[in-house]
mmCIF file of C-alpha atoms in Angstrom:
data_model
loop_
_atom_site.group_PDB
_atom_site.id
_atom_site.type_symbol
_atom_site.label_atom_id
_atom_site.label_comp_id
_atom_site.label_asym_id
_atom_site.label_seq_id
_atom_site.Cartn_x
_atom_site.Cartn_y
_atom_site.Cartn_z
ATOM 1 C CA MET A 771 107.652 -29.825 4.844
ATOM 2 C CA THR A 772 106.633 -26.823 6.924
ATOM 3 C CA ALA A 773 105.431 -27.336 10.495
ATOM 4 C CA LYS A 774 102.645 -24.833 9.876
ATOM 5 C CA THR A 775 99.148 -26.263 9.663
ATOM 6 C CA TRP A 776 97.932 -23.923 6.926
ATOM 7 C CA ALA A 777 99.671 -23.437 3.561
ATOM 8 C CA TYR A 778 98.354 -22.156 0.232
ATOM 9 C CA GLU A 779 97.075 -25.598 -0.792
ATOM 10 C CA ASP A 780 94.729 -25.792 2.221
ATOM 11 C CA PHE A 781 92.664 -22.763 1.213
ATOM 12 C CA VAL A 782 90.273 -24.458 -1.194
ATOM 13 C CA GLU A 783 87.548 -22.275 -2.720
ATOM 14 C CA GLY A 784 84.466 -22.494 -0.509
ATOM 15 C CA THR A 785 86.444 -23.299 2.646
ATOM 16 C CA SER A 786 84.717 -21.648 5.606
ATOM 17 C CA LEU A 787 86.619 -20.750 8.799
ATOM 18 C CA ASP A 788 85.429 -19.755 12.254
ATOM 19 C CA LEU A 789 87.195 -16.694 13.674
ATOM 20 C CA GLY A 790 86.136 -17.181 17.306
ATOM 21 C CA THR A 791 84.806 -14.478 19.583
ATOM 22 C CA LYS A 792 85.988 -11.126 20.962
ATOM 23 C CA LEU A 793 84.453 -9.130 23.805
ATOM 24 C CA VAL A 794 84.921 -5.393 23.142
ATOM 25 C CA SER A 795 85.613 -3.396 26.295
ATOM 26 C CA ALA A 796 85.143 0.341 26.812
ATOM 27 C CA ALA A 797 88.782 0.600 27.995
ATOM 28 C CA GLU A 798 90.093 -0.930 24.738
ATOM 29 C CA ILE A 799 87.931 1.378 22.623
ATOM 30 C CA ILE A 800 89.222 4.449 24.464
ATOM 31 C CA GLU A 801 92.854 3.283 24.437
ATOM 32 C CA PHE A 802 92.860 2.737 20.665
ATOM 33 C CA ALA A 803 91.046 6.041 20.057
ATOM 34 C CA ARG A 804 93.475 8.050 22.203
ATOM 35 C CA GLU A 805 96.353 6.782 20.085
ATOM 36 C CA PHE A 806 94.866 6.722 16.593
ATOM 37 C CA ASP A 807 91.347 8.196 16.239
ATOM 38 C CA ALA A 808 90.473 10.680 18.982
ATOM 39 C CA GLN A 809 87.005 11.606 17.739
ATOM 40 C CA PRO A 810 84.594 12.212 20.666
ATOM 41 C CA MET A 811 82.313 9.244 19.910
ATOM 42 C CA HIS A 812 85.285 6.878 20.339
ATOM 43 C CA LEU A 813 86.414 8.462 23.638
ATOM 44 C CA ASP A 814 83.311 9.165 25.643
ATOM 45 C CA GLU A 815 80.001 7.403 26.327
ATOM 46 C CA GLU A 816 77.918 10.605 26.348
ATOM 47 C CA ALA A 817 79.524 11.877 23.125
ATOM 48 C CA GLY A 818 78.883 8.477 21.576
ATOM 49 C CA LYS A 819 75.204 8.592 22.609
ATOM 50 C CA ALA A 820 74.871 12.062 21.105
ATOM 51 C CA SER A 821 76.391 10.856 17.806
ATOM 52 C CA ILE A 822 74.783 8.778 15.061
ATOM 53 C CA LEU A 823 76.641 5.755 16.512
ATOM 54 C CA GLY A 824 74.424 5.732 19.629
ATOM 55 C CA GLY A 825 77.049 4.881 22.267
ATOM 56 C CA LEU A 826 80.754 4.585 22.979
ATOM 57 C CA ALA A 827 81.802 3.069 19.644
ATOM 58 C CA ALA A 828 85.048 1.527 18.408
ATOM 59 C CA SER A 829 86.897 3.384 15.671
ATOM 60 C CA GLY A 830 86.362 1.566 12.407
ATOM 61 C CA TRP A 831 90.112 1.056 12.234
ATOM 62 C CA HIS A 832 89.976 -0.526 15.680
ATOM 63 C CA THR A 833 87.401 -2.962 14.380
ATOM 64 C CA CYS A 834 89.804 -3.801 11.530
ATOM 65 C CA ALA A 835 92.590 -4.350 14.068
ATOM 66 C CA MET A 836 90.365 -6.560 16.296
ATOM 67 C CA PHE A 837 89.426 -8.558 13.189
ATOM 68 C CA MET A 838 93.119 -9.029 12.408
ATOM 69 C CA ARG A 839 93.721 -10.346 15.949
ATOM 70 C CA MET A 840 90.855 -12.796 15.542
ATOM 71 C CA LEU A 841 92.324 -13.915 12.219
ATOM 72 C CA CYS A 842 95.786 -14.365 13.792
ATOM 73 C CA ASP A 843 94.414 -16.422 16.688
ATOM 74 C CA ALA A 844 92.146 -18.512 14.465
ATOM 75 C CA PHE A 845 94.765 -19.712 11.994
ATOM 76 C CA LEU A 846 97.033 -17.022 10.531
ATOM 77 C CA LEU A 847 99.880 -17.425 13.022
ATOM 78 C CA ASP A 848 99.819 -21.147 12.220
ATOM 79 C CA SER A 849 100.094 -20.544 8.496
ATOM 80 C CA THR A 850 102.632 -19.720 5.776
ATOM 81 C CA CYS A 851 101.174 -16.174 5.484
ATOM 82 C CA GLN A 852 103.413 -13.627 3.759
ATOM 83 C CA GLY A 853 101.225 -10.570 4.258
ATOM 84 C CA ALA A 854 98.738 -8.933 1.943
ATOM 85 C CA PRO A 855 99.002 -6.329 -0.821
ATOM 86 C CA GLY A 856 95.971 -4.432 0.451
ATOM 87 C CA VAL A 857 92.240 -4.515 1.004
ATOM 88 C CA ASP A 858 89.572 -4.539 -1.693
ATOM 89 C CA GLN A 859 86.754 -3.332 0.495
ATOM 90 C CA VAL A 860 85.785 -2.720 4.111
ATOM 91 C CA LYS A 861 82.221 -2.082 5.249
ATOM 92 C CA TRP A 862 81.584 -0.691 8.711
ATOM 93 C CA LYS A 863 77.919 -1.694 8.645
ATOM 94 C CA LYS A 864 76.816 -1.034 12.227
ATOM 95 C CA PRO A 865 78.465 0.530 15.275
ATOM 96 C CA VAL A 866 80.670 -1.743 17.388
ATOM 97 C CA LEU A 867 79.811 -0.612 20.924
ATOM 98 C CA ALA A 868 81.431 -1.118 24.316
ATOM 99 C CA GLY A 869 80.229 -4.473 25.710
ATOM 100 C CA ASP A 870 79.578 -6.004 22.306
ATOM 101 C CA GLN A 871 80.590 -9.629 21.815
ATOM 102 C CA LEU A 872 81.875 -10.158 18.288
ATOM 103 C CA THR A 873 81.993 -13.441 16.412
ATOM 104 C CA GLY A 874 83.550 -13.888 13.011
ATOM 105 C CA SER A 875 83.825 -16.126 10.021
ATOM 106 C CA LEU A 876 85.406 -16.083 6.600
ATOM 107 C CA VAL A 877 85.049 -17.932 3.337
ATOM 108 C CA VAL A 878 87.661 -18.529 0.649
ATOM 109 C CA VAL A 879 86.245 -17.114 -2.569
ATOM 110 C CA ALA A 880 89.136 -17.683 -4.998
ATOM 111 C CA ARG A 881 92.811 -18.444 -5.176
ATOM 112 C CA ARG A 882 95.629 -18.370 -7.693
ATOM 113 C CA LEU A 883 99.375 -18.909 -7.769
ATOM 114 C CA SER A 884 101.563 -15.875 -8.397
ATOM 115 C CA LYS A 885 102.795 -15.699 -11.991
ATOM 116 C CA SER A 886 106.185 -14.270 -11.039
ATOM 117 C CA LYS A 887 106.695 -16.286 -7.839
ATOM 118 C CA PRO A 888 105.225 -19.795 -8.173
ATOM 119 C CA GLN A 889 106.042 -20.607 -4.554
ATOM 120 C CA LEU A 890 103.494 -17.959 -3.524
ATOM 121 C CA GLY A 891 99.712 -17.880 -3.914
ATOM 122 C CA PHE A 892 96.979 -15.309 -3.403
ATOM 123 C CA VAL A 893 93.916 -16.403 -1.450
ATOM 124 C CA ALA A 894 90.871 -14.146 -1.808
ATOM 125 C CA MET A 895 88.737 -14.101 1.310
ATOM 126 C CA ARG A 896 85.417 -12.582 2.346
ATOM 127 C CA SER A 897 85.252 -12.043 6.081
ATOM 128 C CA GLU A 898 82.434 -10.914 8.363
ATOM 129 C CA LEU A 899 81.947 -9.998 12.019
ATOM 130 C CA PHE A 900 78.609 -10.205 13.877
ATOM 131 C CA ASN A 901 77.523 -8.812 17.230
ATOM 132 C CA GLN A 902 75.712 -10.682 20.042
ATOM 133 C CA ARG A 903 72.362 -9.990 18.333
ATOM 134 C CA GLY A 904 73.559 -11.725 15.171
ATOM 135 C CA GLU A 905 73.763 -8.444 13.267
ATOM 136 C CA SER A 906 76.507 -8.160 10.659
ATOM 137 C CA VAL A 907 78.702 -5.219 11.755
ATOM 138 C CA PHE A 908 81.771 -5.571 9.535
ATOM 139 C CA GLU A 909 82.670 -7.024 6.165
ATOM 140 C CA LEU A 910 86.063 -7.229 4.549
ATOM 141 C CA GLU A 911 87.261 -8.516 1.172
ATOM 142 C CA ASN A 912 90.922 -8.977 0.479
ATOM 143 C CA SER A 913 93.611 -11.289 -0.794
ATOM 144 C CA VAL A 914 96.275 -12.734 1.469
ATOM 145 C CA MET A 915 99.587 -14.256 0.313
ATOM 146 C CA PHE A 916 100.619 -17.739 1.438
ATOM 147 C CA LEU A 917 103.636 -19.899 0.558
ATOM 148 C CA THR A 918 102.915 -23.288 -0.919
ATOM 149 C CA ARG A 919 103.569 -26.194 1.411
ATOM 150 C CA GLU A 920 106.580 -27.317 -0.613
ATOM 151 C CA ALA A 921 108.134 -23.849 -0.761
ATOM 152 C CA ALA A 922 107.572 -23.293 2.969
ATOM 153 C CA GLY A 923 109.273 -26.592 3.729
ATOM 154 C CA SER A 924 112.315 -25.762 1.627
ATOM 155 C CA LEU A 925 112.673 -22.384 3.367
ATOM 156 C CA ALA A 926 112.220 -23.738 6.898
ATOM 157 C CA MET B 1300 77.389 28.334 13.075
ATOM 158 C CA THR B 1301 79.680 25.572 14.199
ATOM 159 C CA ALA B 1302 83.033 26.458 15.740
ATOM 160 C CA LYS B 1303 84.667 23.726 13.648
ATOM 161 C CA THR B 1304 86.896 24.916 10.825
ATOM 162 C CA TRP B 1305 85.932 22.149 8.395
ATOM 163 C CA ALA B 1306 82.350 21.356 7.368
ATOM 164 C CA TYR B 1307 80.941 19.551 4.295
ATOM 165 C CA GLU B 1308 80.953 22.771 2.213
ATOM 166 C CA ASP B 1309 84.699 23.213 2.625
ATOM 167 C CA PHE B 1310 85.620 19.969 0.847
ATOM 168 C CA VAL B 1311 85.490 21.191 -2.741
ATOM 169 C CA GLU B 1312 86.441 18.695 -5.446
ATOM 170 C CA GLY B 1313 90.161 19.038 -6.112
ATOM 171 C CA THR B 1314 90.981 20.342 -2.638
ATOM 172 C CA SER B 1315 94.366 18.988 -1.579
ATOM 173 C CA LEU B 1316 95.350 18.643 2.061
ATOM 174 C CA ASP B 1317 98.703 18.037 3.734
ATOM 175 C CA LEU B 1318 98.658 15.304 6.379
ATOM 176 C CA GLY B 1319 101.939 16.210 8.061
ATOM 177 C CA THR B 1320 104.638 13.753 9.055
ATOM 178 C CA LYS B 1321 104.971 10.690 11.279
ATOM 179 C CA LEU B 1322 108.178 8.983 12.403
ATOM 180 C CA VAL B 1323 107.586 5.242 12.804
ATOM 181 C CA SER B 1324 109.450 3.697 15.726
ATOM 182 C CA ALA B 1325 110.346 0.066 16.244
ATOM 183 C CA ALA B 1326 108.662 0.159 19.668
ATOM 184 C CA GLU B 1327 105.348 1.306 18.167
ATOM 185 C CA ILE B 1328 105.475 -1.344 15.449
ATOM 186 C CA ILE B 1329 106.031 -4.072 18.042
ATOM 187 C CA GLU B 1330 103.423 -2.733 20.471
ATOM 188 C CA PHE B 1331 100.719 -2.710 17.794
ATOM 189 C CA ALA B 1332 101.738 -6.130 16.526
ATOM 190 C CA ARG B 1333 101.633 -7.715 19.966
ATOM 191 C CA GLU B 1334 98.061 -6.601 20.400
ATOM 192 C CA PHE B 1335 96.624 -7.044 16.912
ATOM 193 C CA ASP B 1336 98.941 -8.730 14.373
ATOM 194 C CA ALA B 1337 101.628 -10.911 15.980
ATOM 195 C CA GLN B 1338 103.223 -12.179 12.766
ATOM 196 C CA PRO B 1339 107.017 -12.530 13.149
ATOM 197 C CA MET B 1340 107.933 -9.796 10.618
ATOM 198 C CA HIS B 1341 105.998 -7.257 12.731
ATOM 199 C CA LEU B 1342 107.648 -8.313 16.020
ATOM 200 C CA ASP B 1343 111.298 -8.931 15.311
ATOM 201 C CA GLU B 1344 114.000 -7.257 13.186
ATOM 202 C CA GLU B 1345 115.638 -10.538 12.136
ATOM 203 C CA ALA B 1346 112.316 -12.152 11.201
ATOM 204 C CA GLY B 1347 111.485 -9.038 9.216
ATOM 205 C CA LYS B 1348 114.775 -9.189 7.378
ATOM 206 C CA ALA B 1349 114.127 -12.839 6.531
ATOM 207 C CA SER B 1350 110.662 -12.001 5.172
ATOM 208 C CA ILE B 1351 109.732 -10.407 1.857
ATOM 209 C CA LEU B 1352 109.282 -7.141 3.790
ATOM 210 C CA GLY B 1353 113.043 -6.822 4.347
ATOM 211 C CA GLY B 1354 113.061 -5.471 7.925
ATOM 212 C CA LEU B 1355 110.930 -4.881 11.020
ATOM 213 C CA ALA B 1356 107.749 -3.773 9.257
ATOM 214 C CA ALA B 1357 104.521 -2.238 10.505
ATOM 215 C CA SER B 1358 101.379 -4.311 10.196
ATOM 216 C CA GLY B 1359 99.331 -2.995 7.287
ATOM 217 C CA TRP B 1360 96.555 -2.285 9.767
ATOM 218 C CA HIS B 1361 99.001 -0.294 11.873
ATOM 219 C CA THR B 1362 99.765 1.827 8.813
ATOM 220 C CA CYS B 1363 95.999 2.404 8.429
ATOM 221 C CA ALA B 1364 95.818 3.445 12.096
ATOM 222 C CA MET B 1365 98.830 5.786 11.768
ATOM 223 C CA PHE B 1366 97.203 7.309 8.673
ATOM 224 C CA MET B 1367 94.023 7.881 10.717
ATOM 225 C CA ARG B 1368 96.027 9.670 13.397
ATOM 226 C CA MET B 1369 97.631 11.904 10.754
ATOM 227 C CA LEU B 1370 94.144 12.643 9.363
ATOM 228 C CA CYS B 1371 92.851 13.476 12.852
ATOM 229 C CA ASP B 1372 95.735 15.821 13.606
ATOM 230 C CA ALA B 1373 95.651 17.466 10.181
ATOM 231 C CA PHE B 1374 91.974 18.503 10.184
ATOM 232 C CA LEU B 1375 89.490 15.768 11.141
ATOM 233 C CA LEU B 1376 89.249 16.639 14.841
ATOM 234 C CA ASP B 1377 88.505 20.220 13.782
ATOM 235 C CA SER B 1378 85.712 19.152 11.438
ATOM 236 C CA THR B 1379 82.065 18.102 11.488
ATOM 237 C CA CYS B 1380 83.059 14.480 10.717
ATOM 238 C CA GLN B 1381 80.390 11.885 11.468
ATOM 239 C CA GLY B 1382 82.458 8.787 10.647
ATOM 240 C CA ALA B 1383 82.640 6.718 7.504
ATOM 241 C CA PRO B 1384 80.656 3.794 6.110
ATOM 242 C CA GLY B 1385 83.789 1.906 5.090
ATOM 243 C CA VAL B 1386 86.765 1.870 2.796
ATOM 244 C CA ASP B 1387 86.764 1.390 -0.949
ATOM 245 C CA GLN B 1388 90.336 0.335 -1.283
ATOM 246 C CA VAL B 1389 93.613 0.143 0.618
ATOM 247 C CA LYS B 1390 96.968 -0.534 -1.067
ATOM 248 C CA TRP B 1391 99.945 -1.507 1.071
ATOM 249 C CA LYS B 1392 102.395 -0.726 -1.718
ATOM 250 C CA LYS B 1393 105.737 -0.954 0.055
ATOM 251 C CA PRO B 1394 106.844 -2.019 3.535
ATOM 252 C CA VAL B 1395 106.689 0.617 6.280
ATOM 253 C CA LEU B 1396 109.858 -0.063 8.255
ATOM 254 C CA ALA B 1397 111.115 0.971 11.675
ATOM 255 C CA GLY B 1398 112.739 4.394 11.353
ATOM 256 C CA ASP B 1399 110.695 5.442 8.334
ATOM 257 C CA GLN B 1400 109.452 9.012 8.218
ATOM 258 C CA LEU B 1401 106.006 9.145 6.631
ATOM 259 C CA THR B 1402 104.414 12.151 4.998
ATOM 260 C CA GLY B 1403 100.887 12.227 3.698
ATOM 261 C CA SER B 1404 98.439 14.085 1.506
ATOM 262 C CA LEU B 1405 94.898 13.654 0.275
ATOM 263 C CA VAL B 1406 92.749 15.036 -2.455
ATOM 264 C CA VAL B 1407 88.978 15.432 -2.547
ATOM 265 C CA VAL B 1408 87.751 13.530 -5.614
ATOM 266 C CA ALA B 1409 83.970 13.942 -5.289
ATOM 267 C CA ARG B 1410 81.216 14.863 -2.886
ATOM 268 C CA ARG B 1411 77.449 14.611 -2.623
ATOM 269 C CA LEU B 1412 74.741 15.351 -0.078
ATOM 270 C CA SER B 1413 72.900 12.409 1.439
ATOM 271 C CA LYS B 1414 69.489 11.819 -0.150
ATOM 272 C CA SER B 1415 67.876 10.708 3.106
ATOM 273 C CA LYS B 1416 69.696 13.165 5.409
ATOM 274 C CA PRO B 1417 70.277 16.515 3.677
ATOM 275 C CA GLN B 1418 72.258 17.841 6.680
ATOM 276 C CA LEU B 1419 74.921 15.207 5.909
ATOM 277 C CA GLY B 1420 77.309 14.836 2.976
ATOM 278 C CA PHE B 1421 79.717 12.236 1.700
ATOM 279 C CA VAL B 1422 83.215 13.392 0.736
ATOM 280 C CA ALA B 1423 85.211 10.934 -1.373
ATOM 281 C CA MET B 1424 88.930 11.191 -0.742
ATOM 282 C CA ARG B 1425 92.071 9.626 -2.177
ATOM 283 C CA SER B 1426 94.892 9.577 0.356
ATOM 284 C CA GLU B 1427 98.519 8.610 0.097
ATOM 285 C CA LEU B 1428 101.519 8.159 2.363
ATOM 286 C CA PHE B 1429 105.176 8.423 1.282
ATOM 287 C CA ASN B 1430 108.388 7.431 2.997
ATOM 288 C CA GLN B 1431 111.527 9.543 3.410
ATOM 289 C CA ARG B 1432 112.721 8.466 -0.062
ATOM 290 C CA GLY B 1433 109.525 9.817 -1.639
ATOM 291 C CA GLU B 1434 108.232 6.324 -2.377
ATOM 292 C CA SER B 1435 104.478 5.864 -2.185
ATOM 293 C CA VAL B 1436 103.861 3.221 0.501
ATOM 294 C CA PHE B 1437 100.133 3.444 1.122
ATOM 295 C CA GLU B 1438 97.017 4.491 -0.758
ATOM 296 C CA LEU B 1439 93.469 4.686 0.505
ATOM 297 C CA GLU B 1440 90.180 5.569 -1.145
ATOM 298 C CA ASN B 1441 87.086 6.143 0.922
ATOM 299 C CA SER B 1442 84.174 8.410 1.641
ATOM 300 C CA VAL B 1443 83.807 10.284 4.909
ATOM 301 C CA MET B 1444 80.597 11.818 6.251
ATOM 302 C CA PHE B 1445 80.475 15.477 7.325
ATOM 303 C CA LEU B 1446 77.619 17.658 8.581
ATOM 304 C CA THR B 1447 76.883 20.791 6.583
ATOM 305 C CA ARG B 1448 77.912 24.017 8.292
ATOM 306 C CA GLU B 1449 74.310 25.041 8.851
ATOM 307 C CA ALA B 1450 73.299 21.664 10.331
ATOM 308 C CA ALA B 1451 76.380 21.570 12.562
ATOM 309 C CA GLY B 1452 75.533 25.059 13.860
ATOM 310 C CA SER B 1453 71.957 24.125 14.695
ATOM 311 C CA LEU B 1454 73.123 21.024 16.591
ATOM 312 C CA ALA B 1455 75.841 22.862 18.525
#
């Protein structure tokens, strides 16, 4: 048996998981933007205020990355995760601004075992992040691959 | 008139754009993973080899971020871009491994002016990254918002 807490079998349809909280700092927003998305509204408070985002705002891809970190810390690093084939949809619904406190949750919407690799299953999840005012700022739908508990144990 | 080279009008359906190249280093893969996606196959060569990815592999979100940097450098920072409402689909088709040399391209598949804000248009793009063997490793479909040339000029 694997020592990991979460394997494919644990993701029952309807399971809801708390993704914890994340305070978004101006320094992190600027650091990510300098490396990956150097548009003015992600680098500078005044440019952000002048844009439709209304303030220094995280790159949408930064929000995706922060979501991934929340997912890792919540349960993914303690799971049999084998990665994901992609993303079905991302919605950047509202700006994520410097000083925002994000909270997150996800729900398991479906799952199925792989036809070609029965030791592996796909878990479809719908995830959401909210800001400190309870506004939904981010939604993501995708499927993540997990080993079954038995397969993980035999590989460990 | 805006000083930017690319405004909404320039993204004609069928336009194809070169996204340049990006060499993916092991250090970058590990740095991103430590901050956002600390799964073993993104942190360690041996763990990567033992995984279905077959080597030290970039987080899928890191590939998204590298794609965004290529987009920025290719034309986005010299455009009237106003961000994007989300992503319609991402496919992580093959592992992006340390030492890979990525090249990218995109094609404009559709565009339309906003109904509520006629100075703004949505440009639907299909983007793709390839590795040094010409294998498609990443696909992305989304719509990006750009100001019209006239609107951008009046705001400048």
